[in-house]
XYZ file of C-alpha atoms in Angstrom:
561
model
C -88.347 90.308 -87.446
C -89.749 86.821 -87.910
C -88.464 84.283 -85.399
C -87.445 82.079 -88.366
C -84.802 84.754 -89.097
C -83.048 84.175 -85.760
C -79.249 84.512 -86.056
C -77.446 81.186 -86.442
C -73.897 80.147 -85.546
C -73.018 76.795 -87.076
C -69.786 75.009 -86.081
C -67.994 71.977 -87.497
C -65.453 69.565 -85.981
C -63.191 67.357 -88.081
C -60.007 65.351 -87.535
C -56.951 66.665 -89.399
C -54.753 64.357 -91.459
C -51.445 65.130 -89.767
C -48.682 63.179 -88.150
C -49.888 64.362 -84.762
C -52.389 62.108 -82.988
C -55.862 63.457 -82.269
C -55.342 66.758 -84.084
C -58.681 68.448 -84.837
C -59.993 71.550 -86.578
C -63.033 73.508 -85.433
C -64.445 76.259 -87.612
C -67.532 78.387 -88.190
C -69.668 77.243 -91.122
C -72.418 79.845 -90.694
C -72.239 83.162 -88.869
C -74.587 86.139 -88.410
C -71.775 88.563 -89.343
C -69.126 88.437 -92.131
C -65.970 88.304 -89.994
C -67.395 85.524 -87.809
C -66.154 82.752 -90.114
C -63.119 81.765 -88.062
C -60.990 78.628 -87.724
C -59.133 77.006 -84.843
C -56.782 74.006 -84.648
C -56.536 72.064 -81.417
C -55.625 68.709 -79.903
C -57.934 66.381 -78.053
C -56.458 66.352 -74.524
C -56.001 63.223 -72.488
C -57.760 64.873 -69.549
C -60.948 65.293 -71.599
C -60.788 61.687 -72.748
C -60.466 60.592 -69.122
C -63.461 62.721 -68.138
C -65.473 61.142 -70.974
C -64.544 57.618 -69.930
C -65.421 58.408 -66.316
C -68.769 59.759 -67.453
C -69.451 56.529 -69.342
C -68.489 54.441 -66.330
C -71.046 56.294 -64.227
C -73.920 56.880 -66.656
C -73.587 54.361 -69.516
C -71.372 51.424 -68.522
C -72.887 49.229 -71.252
C -71.291 51.523 -73.859
C -67.713 51.244 -72.571
C -66.900 48.192 -74.669
C -68.065 49.828 -77.900
C -66.770 53.406 -77.616
C -63.169 54.052 -78.506
C -61.083 56.235 -76.166
C -59.280 58.863 -78.234
C -56.228 59.353 -76.041
C -55.976 57.143 -73.004
C -56.248 53.356 -73.174
C -57.989 53.196 -69.816
C -60.276 55.553 -67.970
C -59.054 57.121 -64.771
C -62.066 57.001 -62.448
C -61.795 58.941 -59.184
C -62.361 56.640 -56.252
C -65.727 57.102 -54.555
C -67.423 55.050 -51.853
C -70.471 53.564 -53.573
C -72.054 52.768 -50.227
C -72.244 56.434 -49.287
C -75.310 57.625 -51.209
C -74.752 61.317 -50.448
C -71.177 61.201 -51.722
C -72.291 59.219 -54.765
C -74.933 61.840 -55.569
C -72.371 64.612 -55.174
C -69.873 62.746 -57.361
C -72.346 62.173 -60.200
C -73.338 65.850 -60.199
C -69.703 66.936 -60.266
C -68.943 64.462 -63.026
C -71.856 65.714 -65.175
C -70.726 69.316 -64.659
C -67.019 68.532 -65.107
C -67.464 66.917 -68.521
C -69.870 69.648 -69.652
C -67.429 72.444 -68.762
C -64.485 70.606 -70.353
C -66.398 70.053 -73.604
C -67.359 73.749 -73.714
C -63.800 74.910 -73.072
C -62.429 72.592 -75.752
C -64.946 73.623 -78.435
C -65.152 77.355 -77.706
C -61.495 78.328 -77.748
C -59.786 81.448 -79.059
C -61.470 82.948 -82.110
C -64.332 80.418 -81.890
C -65.225 81.827 -78.473
C -65.051 85.389 -79.814
C -67.363 84.461 -82.687
C -69.861 82.977 -80.225
C -69.843 86.039 -77.964
C -70.317 88.489 -80.822
C -73.072 86.335 -82.327
C -74.812 86.314 -78.945
C -74.601 90.097 -78.868
C -76.184 90.354 -82.309
C -79.014 88.032 -81.254
C -79.634 90.026 -78.068
C -79.725 93.233 -80.115
C -82.378 91.711 -82.355
C -84.312 90.351 -79.348
C -83.942 86.847 -80.772
C -82.367 83.603 -79.522
C -79.103 82.502 -81.130
C -79.306 79.150 -82.882
C -76.131 77.114 -82.312
C -75.681 74.079 -84.544
C -72.863 71.561 -84.293
C -71.658 69.379 -87.175
C -69.493 66.602 -85.706
C -67.701 65.037 -88.660
C -65.438 62.740 -86.655
C -67.411 59.506 -85.985
C -65.605 58.817 -82.698
C -66.818 62.158 -81.289
C -70.504 61.693 -82.188
C -71.377 59.573 -79.084
C -70.178 62.382 -76.787
C -73.015 64.177 -74.946
C -72.410 67.605 -76.495
C -75.814 68.621 -75.161
C -74.345 68.912 -71.633
C -71.794 71.615 -72.551
C -71.867 74.535 -70.132
C -69.574 77.588 -69.908
C -69.010 77.379 -66.152
C -70.520 76.120 -62.912
C -73.890 77.665 -62.125
C -74.755 78.419 -65.758
C -77.186 76.262 -67.762
C -76.062 73.639 -70.236
C -76.272 74.769 -73.850
C -79.216 72.468 -74.645
C -81.244 73.815 -71.688
C -80.970 77.479 -72.622
C -83.743 79.522 -74.219
C -81.178 82.069 -75.475
C -78.990 79.454 -77.209
C -81.129 76.976 -79.163
C -78.812 74.000 -79.643
C -79.057 71.238 -82.227
C -76.761 69.005 -84.221
C -76.534 69.132 -87.983
C -74.564 67.850 -90.959
C -73.384 69.681 -94.052
C -73.478 66.511 -96.177
C -77.144 66.937 -97.154
C -79.483 67.006 -100.085
C -81.203 70.368 -100.705
C -84.184 71.052 -98.495
C -87.558 71.116 -100.274
C -90.010 73.890 -99.502
C -92.142 73.049 -96.452
C -94.782 75.681 -95.688
C -95.488 76.176 -91.974
C -98.601 74.247 -90.957
C -101.540 75.260 -88.799
C -102.383 71.623 -87.944
C -100.103 69.197 -86.095
C -100.853 66.041 -88.075
C -99.024 63.061 -86.560
C -98.647 59.527 -87.862
C -98.043 57.400 -84.757
C -96.352 54.094 -85.601
C -95.794 51.431 -82.946
C -93.491 48.644 -84.022
C -92.107 45.647 -82.230
C -91.508 46.786 -78.632
C -88.294 44.812 -78.206
C -86.504 41.767 -79.557
C -88.534 38.659 -78.884
C -87.403 36.717 -75.859
C -87.237 33.180 -77.127
C -86.776 31.779 -73.629
C -90.348 32.751 -72.813
C -91.848 31.126 -75.886
C -92.021 27.706 -74.250
C -93.709 28.935 -71.072
C -96.874 30.102 -72.824
C -98.457 29.431 -76.210
C -97.190 31.667 -79.015
C -100.756 32.727 -79.881
C -101.376 33.917 -76.313
C -98.058 35.804 -76.234
C -98.910 37.710 -79.422
C -102.399 38.538 -78.148
C -100.939 39.973 -74.944
C -98.388 42.003 -76.906
C -101.094 43.306 -79.257
C -103.237 44.404 -76.314
C -100.271 46.166 -74.702
C -99.480 47.979 -77.959
C -103.087 49.105 -78.372
C -103.093 50.490 -74.818
C -99.773 52.266 -75.431
C -101.087 53.723 -78.711
C -104.193 55.043 -76.994
C -102.094 56.572 -74.217
C -99.670 58.286 -76.614
C -102.500 59.557 -78.794
C -104.122 61.130 -75.738
C -100.799 62.744 -74.786
C -100.681 64.543 -78.133
C -104.345 65.473 -78.478
C -104.699 66.549 -74.827
C -101.804 68.959 -75.329
C -104.084 71.191 -77.392
C -106.289 71.763 -74.351
C -103.530 71.846 -71.741
C -103.594 74.576 -69.114
C -99.881 75.135 -69.767
C -100.478 76.764 -73.159
C -102.611 79.664 -74.316
C -105.895 78.339 -75.792
C -105.973 81.246 -78.220
C -102.769 80.147 -79.958
C -102.951 76.359 -79.609
C -102.553 74.479 -82.856
C -105.075 71.686 -83.422
C -103.602 68.196 -83.265
C -104.689 65.060 -85.110
C -103.178 61.595 -84.576
C -103.463 58.542 -86.824
C -102.180 55.256 -85.386
C -100.582 52.237 -87.055
C -99.751 49.217 -84.868
C -97.064 46.887 -86.210
C -97.775 47.771 -89.850
C -96.173 46.138 -92.833
C -93.799 48.256 -94.920
C -96.446 48.689 -97.630
C -99.071 49.750 -95.061
C -96.715 52.388 -93.656
C -95.844 53.746 -97.102
C -99.496 53.822 -98.193
C -100.451 55.847 -95.120
C -97.575 58.302 -95.570
C -98.353 58.774 -99.245
C -101.658 60.412 -98.409
C -99.453 63.486 -97.947
C -101.329 64.625 -94.848
C -98.660 64.193 -92.183
C -96.005 66.642 -91.049
C -94.750 64.490 -88.126
C -93.832 60.802 -87.958
C -93.619 59.390 -84.455
C -92.131 55.903 -84.096
C -92.067 53.888 -80.896
C -90.515 50.461 -80.840
C -87.349 48.449 -81.208
C -84.431 50.027 -83.050
C -80.788 48.970 -83.368
C -77.783 50.819 -84.820
C -76.644 49.501 -88.180
C -75.159 50.749 -91.417
C -77.560 52.712 -93.677
C -79.378 54.324 -90.764
C -80.081 51.493 -88.366
C -83.019 49.096 -88.363
C -86.587 49.760 -87.233
C -88.525 46.613 -86.331
C -92.078 47.175 -87.561
C -92.908 43.535 -86.860
C -90.801 40.703 -85.415
C -89.589 39.704 -88.901
C -90.212 42.966 -90.749
C -87.538 45.690 -90.669
C -86.985 48.998 -92.391
C -83.632 50.780 -92.482
C -83.085 54.525 -92.311
C -82.151 54.908 -95.975
C -85.376 53.207 -97.073
C -87.474 55.251 -94.658
C -85.866 58.513 -95.779
C -87.094 58.089 -99.360
C -90.769 58.024 -98.427
C -90.499 60.711 -95.708
C -88.939 63.230 -98.105
C -91.296 62.351 -100.952
C -94.351 62.735 -98.726
C -93.331 66.039 -97.138
C -92.832 64.899 -93.532
C -91.099 67.750 -91.694
C -90.080 66.015 -88.472
C -89.426 62.421 -87.447
C -89.391 61.506 -83.743
C -88.046 58.150 -82.567
C -88.992 56.957 -79.113
C -86.466 54.183 -79.473
C -83.046 53.487 -78.037
C -79.934 54.386 -80.048
C -81.713 56.403 -82.757
C -78.975 59.071 -82.671
C -76.064 56.660 -82.137
C -73.744 55.614 -84.990
C -73.325 51.976 -85.891
C -70.181 50.152 -84.847
C -67.927 48.244 -87.229
C -67.863 44.769 -85.702
C -64.458 44.065 -87.257
C -61.970 45.375 -84.700
C -58.834 47.263 -85.676
C -55.965 44.729 -85.375
C -53.703 47.395 -83.887
C -56.071 48.621 -81.174
C -58.632 45.795 -80.922
C -61.250 48.534 -80.507
C -64.445 48.730 -82.542
C -64.722 51.750 -84.879
C -67.808 53.944 -85.382
C -69.158 53.904 -88.947
C -69.359 57.453 -90.392
C -72.836 58.881 -91.117
C -74.604 55.719 -89.989
C -76.994 56.866 -87.262
C -80.694 56.919 -88.090
C -80.981 60.645 -87.335
C -78.011 61.627 -89.496
C -79.096 59.481 -92.456
C -82.576 61.026 -92.496
C -81.124 64.555 -92.366
C -78.691 63.660 -95.152
C -81.577 62.698 -97.432
C -83.518 65.907 -96.776
C -85.765 65.383 -93.738
C -85.752 68.817 -92.029
C -85.678 67.663 -88.379
C -85.049 64.356 -86.607
C -85.211 63.677 -82.884
C -83.636 60.468 -81.583
C -82.080 59.077 -78.425
C -78.335 58.898 -77.850
C -78.644 55.895 -75.533
C -81.311 53.674 -73.996
C -84.197 55.530 -72.323
C -86.874 54.195 -69.988
C -90.542 54.282 -70.976
C -91.426 56.710 -68.194
C -88.602 59.110 -69.095
C -89.610 59.018 -72.756
C -93.272 59.645 -71.941
C -92.401 62.612 -69.706
C -90.310 64.113 -72.498
C -92.967 63.526 -75.170
C -95.703 65.139 -73.095
C -93.733 68.361 -72.555
C -92.512 68.326 -76.160
C -96.041 67.956 -77.543
C -97.321 70.840 -75.403
C -94.562 73.100 -76.716
C -95.287 72.140 -80.330
C -99.020 72.843 -80.110
C -98.069 76.201 -78.547
C -96.334 76.826 -81.927
C -92.795 76.867 -80.532
C -89.947 76.218 -83.007
C -88.733 72.627 -82.869
C -85.367 73.413 -81.240
C -87.039 75.574 -78.596
C -89.660 72.868 -77.939
C -86.882 70.317 -77.386
C -85.151 72.648 -74.909
C -88.417 73.084 -72.967
C -89.016 69.317 -72.832
C -85.405 68.723 -71.804
C -85.833 71.174 -68.901
C -88.902 69.159 -67.883
C -86.823 65.948 -67.837
C -84.106 67.563 -65.737
C -86.670 68.790 -63.196
C -88.244 65.341 -62.852
C -85.133 63.153 -62.968
C -82.458 65.572 -61.649
C -79.298 67.053 -63.136
C -77.086 64.184 -61.987
C -79.142 61.608 -63.936
C -78.648 61.053 -67.683
C -82.336 61.309 -68.740
C -82.164 64.968 -69.831
C -79.011 64.296 -71.865
C -80.532 61.501 -73.981
C -82.692 63.324 -76.592
C -80.588 64.464 -79.548
C -82.014 66.860 -82.129
C -80.632 66.984 -85.664
C -81.777 69.772 -87.977
C -81.086 70.328 -91.663
C -78.738 73.346 -92.081
C -81.337 75.095 -94.281
C -84.257 74.483 -91.898
C -85.467 77.352 -89.688
C -87.111 75.083 -87.109
C -90.636 76.311 -87.884
C -93.069 73.386 -87.836
C -96.204 75.333 -86.882
C -97.075 78.740 -88.297
C -96.501 81.437 -85.618
C -99.625 83.175 -84.373
C -98.379 86.591 -85.472
C -98.053 85.314 -89.064
C -101.449 83.628 -89.307
C -103.766 85.412 -91.671
C -107.153 86.043 -90.096
C -109.791 84.241 -92.144
C -113.282 82.883 -91.571
C -114.945 79.938 -93.274
C -117.860 80.883 -95.517
C -120.403 79.133 -93.252
C -119.250 80.835 -90.037
C -122.023 82.378 -87.927
C -120.003 85.609 -87.984
C -121.053 86.027 -91.636
C -124.803 85.675 -90.981
C -126.591 88.828 -92.116
C -123.374 90.238 -93.613
C -122.029 89.356 -97.030
C -119.508 91.848 -98.397
C -120.096 92.670 -102.080
C -117.402 91.651 -104.510
C -115.160 94.625 -105.212
C -111.727 95.318 -106.665
C -109.258 97.955 -107.790
C -108.133 97.930 -111.409
C -106.321 100.029 -113.961
C -108.983 102.118 -115.733
C -109.977 100.782 -119.133
C -108.298 102.509 -122.038
C -105.207 103.553 -120.013
C -101.730 102.308 -120.780
C -100.533 100.306 -117.719
C -97.275 102.238 -117.286
C -96.990 101.797 -113.500
C -95.478 98.354 -113.748
C -98.089 96.987 -111.346
C -98.951 93.348 -111.804
C -101.539 91.944 -111.862
C -103.841 94.600 -113.345
C -106.760 93.612 -111.120
C -106.697 93.506 -107.312
C -109.662 91.908 -105.503
C -110.764 93.372 -102.175
C -110.987 90.136 -100.205
C -113.217 89.854 -97.129
C -114.258 93.464 -97.641
C -110.890 94.986 -96.739
C -107.602 95.809 -98.441
C -104.485 97.792 -97.422
C -102.644 99.994 -99.937
C -99.103 101.382 -99.628
C -95.461 101.153 -100.606
C -94.527 98.672 -97.862
C -94.243 94.977 -98.739
C -96.717 93.984 -96.019
C -99.626 95.710 -97.824
C -102.212 93.828 -99.864
C -101.658 96.190 -102.803
C -98.092 97.471 -103.170
C -97.540 100.679 -105.180
C -93.846 101.489 -105.616
C -94.169 105.219 -106.268
C -92.050 107.638 -104.244
C -94.980 109.774 -103.106
C -96.902 106.759 -101.753
C -96.519 106.229 -97.978
C -95.471 102.852 -96.591
C -98.944 102.485 -95.029
C -100.957 104.810 -97.201
C -104.651 103.899 -96.969
C -107.181 101.138 -96.565
C -110.448 100.365 -98.318
C -113.012 98.522 -96.249
C -116.670 97.555 -96.275
C -118.963 98.624 -93.444
C -122.298 96.904 -92.886
C -125.367 99.043 -93.408
C -127.684 100.395 -90.728
C -131.381 99.657 -90.213
C -132.241 102.712 -92.340
C -129.831 101.733 -95.101
C -129.011 97.974 -94.944
C -126.841 98.116 -98.084
C -123.116 97.645 -97.223
C -120.926 100.630 -98.131
C -117.223 100.833 -99.018
C -115.014 103.533 -97.514
C -111.478 104.779 -98.064
C -109.524 105.746 -94.927
C -106.305 107.714 -95.494
C -103.211 107.421 -93.218
C -100.627 108.964 -95.539
C -98.283 111.942 -95.519
C -99.568 113.519 -98.748
C -103.144 112.262 -98.916
C -105.237 110.454 -101.540
C -106.993 112.024 -104.530
C -110.574 110.786 -105.107
C -112.474 111.611 -108.320
C -115.774 113.508 -107.958
C -118.210 115.360 -110.228
C -116.384 118.633 -109.510
C -112.907 117.146 -110.122
C -110.324 115.544 -107.876
C -110.955 115.758 -104.134
C -108.030 115.432 -101.682
C -108.665 113.153 -98.694
C -106.078 113.423 -95.901
C -106.435 111.481 -92.615
C -110.150 111.206 -93.319
C -112.774 108.669 -94.376
C -114.796 109.005 -97.554
C -117.467 106.749 -99.061
C -116.642 105.175 -102.418
C -118.958 104.565 -105.337
C -118.390 102.021 -108.068
C -116.370 103.691 -110.829
C -114.547 106.115 -108.506
C -110.929 106.719 -109.521
C -108.125 107.071 -106.969
C -104.594 108.492 -107.044
C -102.399 107.750 -104.039
C -100.069 110.548 -102.898
C -99.763 112.711 -106.035
C -101.717 113.898 -109.074
C -98.866 112.445 -111.135
C -99.526 108.979 -109.776
C -101.204 106.121 -111.615
C -104.985 106.291 -111.423
C -106.772 103.190 -110.171
C -110.486 102.545 -110.516
C -112.648 101.182 -107.689
C -115.359 98.783 -108.894
C -118.225 96.901 -107.214
C -119.880 93.865 -108.751
C -123.456 95.033 -109.482
C -124.832 91.561 -108.766
């Protein structure tokens, strides 16, 4: 089974319109088995809201003023001595674990839990990971770190597991275009304005000097990031036999037209943006230059049109919804704007995968993540598995009780399998025409065809089958080069191949090798000859019947030139 066929369990969360406060529905949108489509109603408990507010107080205090508590007006923070570093470390670890377990227990209740367990069993039986995708349709729940969910103490968080490949999604999407898996990681690296200009510094040094310094810093950062990607192809952490080649093109503070022109070459499957980004309606704002911005809706049009498969944003707040700056008169709390985050807007328009940050991330944390992520991609890992590997790397470097590993948020289109690079097992072995392997050996052009003058009653199409690269497989199975759907034909019946000549006879010769149950009939001067688990040389004009004398005759031909 192809890894793109991994079982998938997709869940959705939405607030119910009832008289009860904070009444939610969770249900299965996609399941690997028919009875797995279950539904569960539940209430958002005050204890979980308190745990969430405590988590914010510890790990993201700057967000407290903008994130609405669902149940309790004030967070209940356990008292801890901040001067005792060992107790503080213990408290932060417990707090990370406590919220993760509470989120898991709230989401996976009752029949939802049963659906997860059975789906896991199906995935294990198929020797595949289970993809778990979460569609959070309530804007106030989007900022929650769902990536930290864990079933119990001592077990990994859902986003760290290699058996459960976790991502977020949305069902409100445009259809996904066809994106063939690539063999080349072709990245457009765009560096925009690094941060909002600090006007207080403009008087301390000439503006021209400030821009020159910034330009030099951006060029150095671009060179560093480009090396991170290209060096991943030769990393000792991945198998050199399966590494995908990587090519990086860099744009530093481009104009909108320059960015579009570069994307419209149609060469890129990954857009990587590093720079200033702020949440706003219509997908936030990317600052390409100090006075030049591009919102998510505008960017989505060109990404989808140009076939970009994944967009990565090394920018703060790329996966965070915008906040309505007009407070609710009753609560005086700012409201999250539905479907406003950059990641969600791009997915909505048809970009297959988007990776953004839930909160602010330091440059060093982002670089550590990108390096591990790039190595996993060039090793041809699926995108969701590559994110899990890079997240594990962040946790190892910056510890479980720090928020770094929780910051990357992956959104994937519900129709996308996660395959960015073509898996090694699916790559067709081919050689370029000028390869040294071909020196002294050029296979003659040959093909199988329906004999002239015969009525093509077999239903085979086309009526001519070239023998490419001097080899072709024949059988009833769909993985053969020539498929013959006759009941007496074996699934892997035979192969025709070209063998280079010897010193005595340098002329290449074609052979038929039979693997079948009933054999292959080969025409000869004395009539039909049965070949069974043998090799026989073929001459141009030889007719073949696979499996039975009642089968359709095919003629083997060699180009005399």
